[in-house]
Coordinates of C-alpha atoms and ligand atoms in Angstrom, one line a residue:
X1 CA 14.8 0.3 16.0
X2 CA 12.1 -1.6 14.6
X3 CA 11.0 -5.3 15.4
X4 CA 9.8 -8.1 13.6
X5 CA 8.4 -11.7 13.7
X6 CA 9.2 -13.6 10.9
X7 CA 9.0 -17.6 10.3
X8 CA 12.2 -17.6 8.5
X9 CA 15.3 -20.3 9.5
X10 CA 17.2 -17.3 11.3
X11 CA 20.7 -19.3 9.6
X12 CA 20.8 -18.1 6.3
X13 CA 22.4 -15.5 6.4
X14 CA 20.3 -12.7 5.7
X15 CA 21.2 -10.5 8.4
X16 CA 24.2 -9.0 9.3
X17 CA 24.1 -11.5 12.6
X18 CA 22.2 -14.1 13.9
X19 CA 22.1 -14.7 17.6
X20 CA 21.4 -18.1 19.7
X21 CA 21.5 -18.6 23.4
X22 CA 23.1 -21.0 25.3
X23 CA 23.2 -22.0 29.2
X24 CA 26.3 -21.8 30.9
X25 CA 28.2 -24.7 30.5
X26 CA 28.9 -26.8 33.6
X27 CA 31.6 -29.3 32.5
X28 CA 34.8 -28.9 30.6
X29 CA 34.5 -31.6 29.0
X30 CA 30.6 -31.0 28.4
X31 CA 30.0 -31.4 24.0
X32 CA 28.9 -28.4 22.1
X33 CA 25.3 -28.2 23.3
X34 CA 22.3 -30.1 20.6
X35 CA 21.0 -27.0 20.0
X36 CA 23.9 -25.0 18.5
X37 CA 24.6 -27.3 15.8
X38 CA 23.2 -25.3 13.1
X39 CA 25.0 -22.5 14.2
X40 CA 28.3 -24.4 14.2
X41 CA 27.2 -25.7 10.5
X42 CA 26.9 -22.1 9.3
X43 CA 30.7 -21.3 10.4
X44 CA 31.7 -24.4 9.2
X45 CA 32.5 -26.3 12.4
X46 CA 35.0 -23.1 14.1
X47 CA 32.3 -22.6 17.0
X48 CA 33.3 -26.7 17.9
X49 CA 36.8 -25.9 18.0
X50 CA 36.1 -22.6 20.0
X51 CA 33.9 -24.6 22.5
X52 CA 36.6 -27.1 22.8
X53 CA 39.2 -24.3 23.5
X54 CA 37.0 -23.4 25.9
X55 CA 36.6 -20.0 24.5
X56 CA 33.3 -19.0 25.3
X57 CA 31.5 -20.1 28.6
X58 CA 27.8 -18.8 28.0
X59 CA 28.2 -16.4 31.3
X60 CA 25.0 -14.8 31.6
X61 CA 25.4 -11.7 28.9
X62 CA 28.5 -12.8 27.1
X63 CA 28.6 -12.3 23.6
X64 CA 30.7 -13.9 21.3
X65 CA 30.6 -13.0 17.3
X66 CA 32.1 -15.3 14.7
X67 CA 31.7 -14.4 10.5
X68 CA 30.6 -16.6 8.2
X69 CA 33.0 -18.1 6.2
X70 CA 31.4 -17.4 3.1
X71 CA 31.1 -13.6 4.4
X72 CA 27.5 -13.2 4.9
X73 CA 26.8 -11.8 7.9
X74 CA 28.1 -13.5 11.7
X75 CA 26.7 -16.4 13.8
X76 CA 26.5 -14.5 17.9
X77 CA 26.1 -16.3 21.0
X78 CA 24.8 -14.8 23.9
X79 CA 25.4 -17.1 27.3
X80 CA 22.2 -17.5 29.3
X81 CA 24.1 -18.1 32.3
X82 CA 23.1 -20.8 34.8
X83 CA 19.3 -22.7 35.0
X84 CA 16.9 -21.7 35.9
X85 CA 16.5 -19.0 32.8
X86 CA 13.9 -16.2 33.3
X87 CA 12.3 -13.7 30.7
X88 CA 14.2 -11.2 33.1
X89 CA 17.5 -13.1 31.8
X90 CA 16.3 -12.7 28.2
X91 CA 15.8 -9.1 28.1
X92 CA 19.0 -8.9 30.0
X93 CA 20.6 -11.4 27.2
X94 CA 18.9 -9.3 24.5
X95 CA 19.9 -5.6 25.3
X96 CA 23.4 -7.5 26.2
X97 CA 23.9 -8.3 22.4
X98 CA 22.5 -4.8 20.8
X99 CA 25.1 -3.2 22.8
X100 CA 27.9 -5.6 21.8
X101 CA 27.0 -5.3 18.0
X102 CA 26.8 -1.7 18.4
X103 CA 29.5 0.3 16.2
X104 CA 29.9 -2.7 14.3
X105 CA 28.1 -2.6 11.2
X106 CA 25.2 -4.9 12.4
X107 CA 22.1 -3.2 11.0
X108 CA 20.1 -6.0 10.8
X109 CA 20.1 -8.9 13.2
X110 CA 17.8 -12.1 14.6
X111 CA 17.1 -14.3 17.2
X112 CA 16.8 -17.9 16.8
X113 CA 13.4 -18.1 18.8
X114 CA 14.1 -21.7 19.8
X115 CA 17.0 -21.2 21.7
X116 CA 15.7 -19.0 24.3
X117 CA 12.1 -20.5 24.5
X118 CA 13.8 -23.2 26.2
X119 CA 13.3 -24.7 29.4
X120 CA 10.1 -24.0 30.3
X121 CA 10.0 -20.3 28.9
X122 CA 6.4 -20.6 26.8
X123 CA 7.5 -18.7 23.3
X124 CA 5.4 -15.8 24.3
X125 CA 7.3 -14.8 27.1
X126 CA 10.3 -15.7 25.3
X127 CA 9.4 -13.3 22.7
X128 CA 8.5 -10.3 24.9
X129 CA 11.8 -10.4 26.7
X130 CA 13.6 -10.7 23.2
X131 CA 11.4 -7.5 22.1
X132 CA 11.6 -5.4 25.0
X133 CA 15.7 -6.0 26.1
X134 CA 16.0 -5.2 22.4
X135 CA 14.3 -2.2 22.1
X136 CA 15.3 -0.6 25.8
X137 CA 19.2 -1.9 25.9
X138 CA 19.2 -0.8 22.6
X139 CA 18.3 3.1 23.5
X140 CA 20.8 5.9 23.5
X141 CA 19.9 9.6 24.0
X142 CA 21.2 11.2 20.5
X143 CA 19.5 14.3 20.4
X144 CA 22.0 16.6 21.0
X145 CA 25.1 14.6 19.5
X146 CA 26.0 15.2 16.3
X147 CA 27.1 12.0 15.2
X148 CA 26.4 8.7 16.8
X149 CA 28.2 5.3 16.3
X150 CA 25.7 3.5 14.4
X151 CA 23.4 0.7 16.4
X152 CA 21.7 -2.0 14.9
X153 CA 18.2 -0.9 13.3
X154 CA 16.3 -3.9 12.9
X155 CA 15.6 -7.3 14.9
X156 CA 13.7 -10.3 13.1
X157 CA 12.9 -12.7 15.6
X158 CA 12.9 -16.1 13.8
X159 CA 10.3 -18.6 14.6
X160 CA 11.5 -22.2 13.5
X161 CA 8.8 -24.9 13.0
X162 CA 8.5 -25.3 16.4
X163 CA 6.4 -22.2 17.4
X164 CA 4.5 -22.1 13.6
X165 CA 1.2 -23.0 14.8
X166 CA 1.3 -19.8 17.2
X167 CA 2.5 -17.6 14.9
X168 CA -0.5 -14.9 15.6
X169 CA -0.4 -15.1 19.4
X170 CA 3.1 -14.4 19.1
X171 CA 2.4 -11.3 16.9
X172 CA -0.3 -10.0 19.3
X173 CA 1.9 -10.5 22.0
X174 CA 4.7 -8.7 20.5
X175 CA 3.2 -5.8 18.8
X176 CA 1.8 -4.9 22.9
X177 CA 5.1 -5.5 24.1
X178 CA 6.5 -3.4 21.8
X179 CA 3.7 -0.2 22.4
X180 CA 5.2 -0.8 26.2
X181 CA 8.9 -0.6 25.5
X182 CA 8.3 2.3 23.2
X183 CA 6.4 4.2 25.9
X184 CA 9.1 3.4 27.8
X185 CA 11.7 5.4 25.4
X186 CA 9.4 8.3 24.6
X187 CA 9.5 8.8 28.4
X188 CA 13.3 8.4 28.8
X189 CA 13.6 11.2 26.0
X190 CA 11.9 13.4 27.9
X191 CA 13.2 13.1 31.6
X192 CA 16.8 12.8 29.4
X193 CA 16.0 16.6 28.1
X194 CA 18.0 19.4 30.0
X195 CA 16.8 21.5 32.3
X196 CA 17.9 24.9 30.0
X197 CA 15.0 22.8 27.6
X198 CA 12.3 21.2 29.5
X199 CA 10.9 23.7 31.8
X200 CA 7.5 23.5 33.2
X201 CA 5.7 24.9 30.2
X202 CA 7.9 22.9 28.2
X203 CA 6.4 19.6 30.0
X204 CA 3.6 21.0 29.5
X205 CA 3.3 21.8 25.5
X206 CA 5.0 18.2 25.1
X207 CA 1.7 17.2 27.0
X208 CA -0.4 18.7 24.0
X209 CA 1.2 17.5 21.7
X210 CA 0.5 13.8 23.0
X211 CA -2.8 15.0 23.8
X212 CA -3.1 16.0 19.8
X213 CA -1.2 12.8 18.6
X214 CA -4.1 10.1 20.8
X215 CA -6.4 12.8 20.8
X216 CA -6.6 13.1 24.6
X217 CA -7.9 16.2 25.9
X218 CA -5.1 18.3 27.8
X219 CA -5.5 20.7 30.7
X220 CA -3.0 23.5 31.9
X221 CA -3.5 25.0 34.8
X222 CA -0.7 28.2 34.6
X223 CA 0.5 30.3 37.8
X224 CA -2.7 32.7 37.7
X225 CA -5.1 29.9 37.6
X226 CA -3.3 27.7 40.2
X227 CA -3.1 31.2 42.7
X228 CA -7.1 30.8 42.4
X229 CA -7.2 27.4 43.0
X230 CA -5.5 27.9 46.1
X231 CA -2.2 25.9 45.1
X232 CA -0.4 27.2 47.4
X233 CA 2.6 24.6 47.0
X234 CA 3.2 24.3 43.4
X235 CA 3.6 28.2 43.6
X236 CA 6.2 28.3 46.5
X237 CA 8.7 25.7 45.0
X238 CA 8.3 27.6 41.6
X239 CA 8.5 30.7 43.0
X240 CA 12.5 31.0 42.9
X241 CA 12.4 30.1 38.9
X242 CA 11.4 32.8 36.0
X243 CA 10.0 29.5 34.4
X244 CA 6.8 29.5 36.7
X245 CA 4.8 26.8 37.7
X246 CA 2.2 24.2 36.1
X247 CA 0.1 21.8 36.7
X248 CA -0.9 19.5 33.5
X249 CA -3.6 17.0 33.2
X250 CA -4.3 14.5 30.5
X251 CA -7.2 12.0 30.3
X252 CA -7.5 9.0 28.6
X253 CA -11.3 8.2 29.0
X254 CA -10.7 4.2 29.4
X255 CA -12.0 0.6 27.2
X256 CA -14.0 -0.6 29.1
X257 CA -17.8 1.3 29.7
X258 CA -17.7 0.0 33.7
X259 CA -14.1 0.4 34.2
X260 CA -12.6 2.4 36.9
X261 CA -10.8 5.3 37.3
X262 CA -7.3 5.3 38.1
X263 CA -4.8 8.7 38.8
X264 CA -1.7 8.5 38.1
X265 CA 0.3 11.4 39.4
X266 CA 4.2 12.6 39.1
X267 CA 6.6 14.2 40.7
X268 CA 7.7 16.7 37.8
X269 CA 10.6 19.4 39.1
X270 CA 12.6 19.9 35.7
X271 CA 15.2 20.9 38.1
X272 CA 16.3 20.6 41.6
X273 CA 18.9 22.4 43.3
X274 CA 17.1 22.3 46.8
X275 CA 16.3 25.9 46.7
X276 CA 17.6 28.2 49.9
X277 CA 18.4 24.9 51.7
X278 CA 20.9 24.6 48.5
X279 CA 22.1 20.9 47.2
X280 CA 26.1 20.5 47.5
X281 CA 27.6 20.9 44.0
X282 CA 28.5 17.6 43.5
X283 CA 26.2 15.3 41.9
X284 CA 23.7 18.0 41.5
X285 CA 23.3 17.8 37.7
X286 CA 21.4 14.4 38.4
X287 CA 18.8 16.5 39.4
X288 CA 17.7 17.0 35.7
X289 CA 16.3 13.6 36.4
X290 CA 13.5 15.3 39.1
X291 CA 10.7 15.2 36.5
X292 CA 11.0 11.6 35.9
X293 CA 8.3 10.8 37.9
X294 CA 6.1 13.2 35.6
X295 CA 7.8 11.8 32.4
X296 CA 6.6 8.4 33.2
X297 CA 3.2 9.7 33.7
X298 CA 3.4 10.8 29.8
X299 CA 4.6 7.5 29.0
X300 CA 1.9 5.7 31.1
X301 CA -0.8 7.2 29.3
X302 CA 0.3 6.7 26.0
X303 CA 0.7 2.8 26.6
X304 CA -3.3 2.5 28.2
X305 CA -4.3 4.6 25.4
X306 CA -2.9 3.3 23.0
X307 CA -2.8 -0.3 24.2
X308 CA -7.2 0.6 25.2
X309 CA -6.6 -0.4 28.6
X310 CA -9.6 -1.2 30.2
X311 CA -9.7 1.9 33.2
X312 CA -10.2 5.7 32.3
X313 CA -6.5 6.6 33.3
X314 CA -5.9 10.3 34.5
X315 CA -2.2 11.9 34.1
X316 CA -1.3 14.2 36.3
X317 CA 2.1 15.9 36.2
X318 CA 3.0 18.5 39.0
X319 CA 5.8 20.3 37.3
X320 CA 7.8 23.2 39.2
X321 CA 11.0 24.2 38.7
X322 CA 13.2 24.4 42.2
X323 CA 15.6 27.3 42.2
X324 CA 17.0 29.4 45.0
X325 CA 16.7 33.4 44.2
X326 CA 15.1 36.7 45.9
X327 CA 11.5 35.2 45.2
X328 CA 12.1 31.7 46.3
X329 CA 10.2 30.1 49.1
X330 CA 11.9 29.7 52.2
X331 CA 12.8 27.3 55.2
X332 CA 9.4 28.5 57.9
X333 CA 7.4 29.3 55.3
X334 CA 4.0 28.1 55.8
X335 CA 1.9 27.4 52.7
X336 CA -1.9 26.7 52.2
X337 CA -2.8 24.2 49.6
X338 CA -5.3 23.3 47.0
X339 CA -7.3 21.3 49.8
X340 CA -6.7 23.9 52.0
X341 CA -4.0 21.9 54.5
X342 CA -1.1 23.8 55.5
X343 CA 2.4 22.6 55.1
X344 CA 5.2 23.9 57.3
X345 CA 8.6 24.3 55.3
X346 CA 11.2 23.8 56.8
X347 CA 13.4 22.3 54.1
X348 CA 12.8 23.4 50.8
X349 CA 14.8 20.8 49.0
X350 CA 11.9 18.6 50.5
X351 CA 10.0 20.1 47.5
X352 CA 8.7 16.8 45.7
X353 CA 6.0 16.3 48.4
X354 CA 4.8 20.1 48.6
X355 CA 4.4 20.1 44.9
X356 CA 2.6 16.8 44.9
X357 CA 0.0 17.4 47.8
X358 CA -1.9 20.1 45.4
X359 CA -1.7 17.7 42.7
X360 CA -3.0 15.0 44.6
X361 CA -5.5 17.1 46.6
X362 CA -7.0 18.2 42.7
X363 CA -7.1 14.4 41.7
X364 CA -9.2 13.2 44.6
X365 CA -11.1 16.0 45.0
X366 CA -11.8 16.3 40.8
X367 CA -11.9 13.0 40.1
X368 CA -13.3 10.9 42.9
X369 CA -10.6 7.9 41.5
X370 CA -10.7 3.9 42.7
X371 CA -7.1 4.1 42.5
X372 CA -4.0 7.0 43.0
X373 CA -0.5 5.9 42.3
X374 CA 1.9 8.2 42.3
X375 CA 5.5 8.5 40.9
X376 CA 7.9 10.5 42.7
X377 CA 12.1 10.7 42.6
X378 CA 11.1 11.7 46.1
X379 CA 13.8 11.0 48.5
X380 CA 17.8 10.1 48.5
X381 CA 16.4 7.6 51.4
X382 CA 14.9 5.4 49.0
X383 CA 18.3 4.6 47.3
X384 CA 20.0 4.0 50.7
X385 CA 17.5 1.7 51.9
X386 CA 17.0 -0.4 48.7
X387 CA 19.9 0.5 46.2
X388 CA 19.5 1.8 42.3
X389 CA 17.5 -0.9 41.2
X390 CA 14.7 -1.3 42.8
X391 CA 11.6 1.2 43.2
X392 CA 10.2 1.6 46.8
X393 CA 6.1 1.1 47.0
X394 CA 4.4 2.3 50.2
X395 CA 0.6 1.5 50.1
X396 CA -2.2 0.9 52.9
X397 CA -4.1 -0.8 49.9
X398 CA -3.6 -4.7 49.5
X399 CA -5.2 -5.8 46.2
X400 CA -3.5 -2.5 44.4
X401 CA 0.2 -2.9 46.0
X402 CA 0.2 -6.7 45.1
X403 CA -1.1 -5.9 41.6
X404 CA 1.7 -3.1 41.0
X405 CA 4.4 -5.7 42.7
X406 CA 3.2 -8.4 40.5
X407 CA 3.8 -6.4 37.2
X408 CA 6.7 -5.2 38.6
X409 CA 7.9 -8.8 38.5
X410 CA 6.8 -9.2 35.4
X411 CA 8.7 -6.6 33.2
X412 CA 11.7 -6.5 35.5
X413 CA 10.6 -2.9 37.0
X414 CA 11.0 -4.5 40.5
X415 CA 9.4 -2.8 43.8
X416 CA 9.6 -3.4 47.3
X417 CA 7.5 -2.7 50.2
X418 CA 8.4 -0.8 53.0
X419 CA 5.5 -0.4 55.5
X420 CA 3.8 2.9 56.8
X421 CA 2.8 2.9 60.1
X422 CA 0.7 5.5 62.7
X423 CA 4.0 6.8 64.5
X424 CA 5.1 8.0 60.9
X425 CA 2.0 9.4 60.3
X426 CA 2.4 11.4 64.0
X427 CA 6.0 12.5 62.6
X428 CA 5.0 14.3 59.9
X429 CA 3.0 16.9 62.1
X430 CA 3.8 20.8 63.0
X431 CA 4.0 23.1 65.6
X432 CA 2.6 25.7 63.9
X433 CA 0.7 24.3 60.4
X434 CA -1.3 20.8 59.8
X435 CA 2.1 18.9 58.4
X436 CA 5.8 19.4 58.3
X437 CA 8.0 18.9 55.3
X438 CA 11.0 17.2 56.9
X439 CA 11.2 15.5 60.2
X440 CA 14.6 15.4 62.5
X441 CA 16.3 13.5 63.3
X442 CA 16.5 12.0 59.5
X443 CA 15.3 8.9 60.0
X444 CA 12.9 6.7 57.5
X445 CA 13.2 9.0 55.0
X446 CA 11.0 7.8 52.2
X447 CA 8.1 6.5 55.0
X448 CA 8.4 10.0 56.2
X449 CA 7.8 11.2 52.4
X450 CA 4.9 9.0 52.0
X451 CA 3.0 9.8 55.8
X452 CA 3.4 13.2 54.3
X453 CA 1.3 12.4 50.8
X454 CA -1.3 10.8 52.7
X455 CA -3.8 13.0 54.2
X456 CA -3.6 14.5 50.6
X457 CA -5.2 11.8 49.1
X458 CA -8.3 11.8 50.6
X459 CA -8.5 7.9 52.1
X460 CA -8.8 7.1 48.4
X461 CA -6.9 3.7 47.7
X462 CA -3.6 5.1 46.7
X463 CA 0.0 3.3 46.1
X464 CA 3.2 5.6 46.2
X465 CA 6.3 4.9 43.9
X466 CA 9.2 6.0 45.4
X467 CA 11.8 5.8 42.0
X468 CA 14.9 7.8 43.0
X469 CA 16.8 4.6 42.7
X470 CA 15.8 3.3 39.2
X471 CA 14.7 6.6 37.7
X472 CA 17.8 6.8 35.8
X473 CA 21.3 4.9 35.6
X474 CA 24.5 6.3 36.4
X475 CA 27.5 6.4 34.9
X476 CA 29.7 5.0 38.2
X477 CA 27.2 1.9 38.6
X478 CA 26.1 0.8 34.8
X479 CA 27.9 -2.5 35.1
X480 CA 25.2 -3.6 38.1
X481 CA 22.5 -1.8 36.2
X482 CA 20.2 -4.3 33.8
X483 CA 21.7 -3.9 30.3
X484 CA 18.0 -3.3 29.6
X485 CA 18.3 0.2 31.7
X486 CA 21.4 1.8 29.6
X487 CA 23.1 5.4 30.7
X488 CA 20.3 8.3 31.5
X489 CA 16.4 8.1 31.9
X490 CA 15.5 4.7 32.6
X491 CA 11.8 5.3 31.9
X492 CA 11.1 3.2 34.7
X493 CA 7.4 3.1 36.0
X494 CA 6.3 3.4 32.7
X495 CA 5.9 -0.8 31.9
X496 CA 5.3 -1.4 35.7
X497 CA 2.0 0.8 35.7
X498 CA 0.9 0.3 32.6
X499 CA 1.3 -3.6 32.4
X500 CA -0.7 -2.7 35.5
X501 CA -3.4 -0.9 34.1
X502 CA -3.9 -3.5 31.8
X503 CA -4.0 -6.5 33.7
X504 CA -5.0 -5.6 37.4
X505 CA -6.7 -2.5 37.2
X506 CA -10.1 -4.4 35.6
Ligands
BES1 N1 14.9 15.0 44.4 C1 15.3 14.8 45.7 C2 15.5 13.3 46.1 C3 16.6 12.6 45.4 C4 17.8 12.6 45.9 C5 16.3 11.8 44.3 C6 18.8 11.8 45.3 C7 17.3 11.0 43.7 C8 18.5 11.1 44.2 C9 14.4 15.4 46.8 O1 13.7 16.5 46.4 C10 15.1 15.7 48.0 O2 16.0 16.5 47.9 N2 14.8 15.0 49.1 C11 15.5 15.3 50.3 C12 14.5 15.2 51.4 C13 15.0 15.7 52.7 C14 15.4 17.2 52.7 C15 14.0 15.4 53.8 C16 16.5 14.1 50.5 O3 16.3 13.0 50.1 O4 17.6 14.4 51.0
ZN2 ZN1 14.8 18.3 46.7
ZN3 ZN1 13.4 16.7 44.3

């Protein structure tokens, strides 16, 4: 889908539909509002009769179409719901109306700028939500169909007289917001790829080729060079898998000469069936969605890159594939990792964390970075304690947890804190080796997840994204999901951190 700014009235029927937003209307007996009276004009006066018939309410994310009377293209209302509007209600408003004109022979449509600037909204903020619910309620993972149902292709938004004068802010604005949301797809087709597919070494060449495309330089460390680097934990969870382990860097050197460096390190098991200590049947082919944390690494660095964010920005994707077989690792296993700590096993579906202590223990230790976040779909905790749509953030570092909330606010990629304190960090140790990978009884799952990370990372500053909510949207729940977060991958993490990088990371 490609999207535009043009200064064009967005009325005249040039596109196959032209959209307006409205609030919610309060009274029945409340007139057509001001500010749809060109769009009633262009249908010659049916969207006052509808509005008197009560017809359409401007809900938040209904849609209502009505053709032109002359044929050329369709006036479409979206409802804004109640005040006070947010961009968050725009992007919802705008991937609300992509979807509703999808299969309809809309190839072309535009929003009236003006009526969703409203209300305090500055036209810049209006314009990225417009852009980015577009582009990401929009998506639809077509690779392997062999026929789709035909979505709309291009969105003008039209700037009236009213926002003229800022026509070039506007288009700087957009064209960022737009390198964001298309990160943000490129990593959903990714973590959307099936396991059969995206294997290890499959992440892994898709790396290079990103590497080639921003010319980035790409590292891949293979199961004989991690045995010498003493990574002991990416080669136990791959161990079970013929497709054998890697870990993948990619470094984006940074904009600014001073600027710091952050690591940014995910969670990348193309496929998780828990190993010996085997996942029920049911619900297991979610599991596919394991490497988001990795994809949205990928997608990370290609924003910052290309975007020039002002930090060197190092990708890290631990990427193992966790299978149950004759060579699997087992529950009691001990394993030594790349910073030489040893981790008891005593659940090997608690594999996220054993892959992610080597990768973290090589980013500290090779990098000396300001800042680690990682990205991890690292516990079914996380979803019980704060649902599908939110992302869990446990940090001991103020200025970098607030930054990654704050962005999180700000392209609706929302986090919450939950806090880490010393009795979870006692938890996490063994009997027998420096840390345990599961503690009984089950209790504070994703704290537990995150005490385990830390003595990998060194002291550094470091924030931990918990995403096993939001990673991706299932089928049973889309109707509470943001219409900006459609079916599969939601490529969450990728606008959170990279809005980030670009604003707080300085
Ligand atoms: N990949 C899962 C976590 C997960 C579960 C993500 C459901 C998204 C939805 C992870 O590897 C896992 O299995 N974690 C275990 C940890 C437990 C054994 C301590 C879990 O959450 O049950
Ligand atoms: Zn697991
Ligand atoms: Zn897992």
């Amino acid at each position: 889908m490609k999207v535009v700014l043009e200064r064009r009235e967005a009325l005249v029927g040039a596109y196959d539909a032209s959209v307006s937003g409205f609030f919610e209307r309060t009274d029945k007996d409340e007139p057509l509002p001001r500010l749809l009276q060109a769009e009633d004009a262009a249908v010659g006066g049916t969207l006052t009769h509808a509005w008197k018939a009560r017809d359409f309410k401007g809900k938040a994310k209904e849609v209502t179409v009505l053709v032109r009377p002359d044929g050329r293209g369709r006036v479409a209302l979206v409802g804004l719901g109640r005040r006070p509007l947010t961009p968050d209600g725009i992007r919802e408003a705008a991937a609300a109306v992509v979807q509703k004109l999808k299969g309809r022979g809309v190839r072309t449509l535009s929003f009236r700028l003006a009526t969703f600037a409203v209300e305090g909204i500055p036209g810049d903020e209006a314009v990225r939500a417009l852009a980015a619910g577009a582009l990401l309620g929009g998506y639809e993972f077509l690779r392997y169909k062999s026929s789709g149902d035909g979505g709309v292709e291009e969105v003008t938004i039209a700037l009236g007289a009213e926002h003229s004068r800022e026509e070039g802010s506007l288009r700087r604005v957009l064209d960022q917001e737009l390198l964001l949301a298309e990160s943000c797809l490129f990593s959903r087709d990714l973590a959307n790829t099936p396991p059969n597919t995206a294997t290890p070494e499959w992440l892994a060449e898709e790396t290079r080729r990103l590497g080639r495309e921003l010319g980035l330089k790409v590292q891949v460390f293979d199961e004989k060079k991690l045995a010498e680097m003493n990574c002991g934990g990416l080669l136990a969870v791959g161990g079970g898998s013929v497709h054998p382990p890697r870990l993948v860097v990619i470094e984006y050197p940074g904009g600014a000469r001073s600027g710091k460096t952050v690591c940014v390190v995910g969670k990348g098991i193309t496929f998780d069936s828990g190993g010996i200590s085997l996942k029920p049947s049911s619900g297991m082919a979610d599991m596919k969605f394991d490497k988001s944390g990795a994809c949205a690494v990928l997608g990370i660095v290609r924003a910052a890159a290309r975007l020039k964010a002002p930090p060197r920005v190092i990708g890290i994707l631990a990427c193992a594939e966790n299978l149950p077989s004759g060579s699997a690792y087992r529950p009691s296993d001990v394993v030594r990792t790349h910073n030489g700590m040893t981790i008891e096993v005593l659940d090997t579906d608690a594999e996220g964390r054993v892959v992610l202590a080597d990768a973290l223990a090589y980013a500290v230790e090779r990098y000396h970075p300001d800042e680690v976040i990682d990205l991890a779909t690292l516990t079914g905790a996380a979803v019980v304690a704060l649902g599908e749509y939110l992302g869990v953030l446990i940090g001991t570092e103020e200025t970098l947890a607030e930054g990654l909330e704050r962005a999180g606010r700000s392209v609706g990629e929302r986090v919450w804190r939950l806090p880490l304190t010393d009795p979870h960090r006692e938890m996490v140790r063994s009997d027998v080796a420096d840390v345990r990978n599961i503690v009984e009884p089950r209790v504070a799952g994703s704290l537990i997840g995150a005490a385990f990370l830390e003595p990998f990372v060194g002291g550094r500053p470091w924030a931990h994204l918990d995403i096993a909510g939001p990673a991706w949207s299932r089928k049973g729940s889309l109707k509470w999901a943001p219409a900006y977060q459609p079916l599969g991958a939601t490529g969450f993490g990728v606008r959170l951190v990279a809005r980030y990088l670009l604003d707080g990371a300085k």
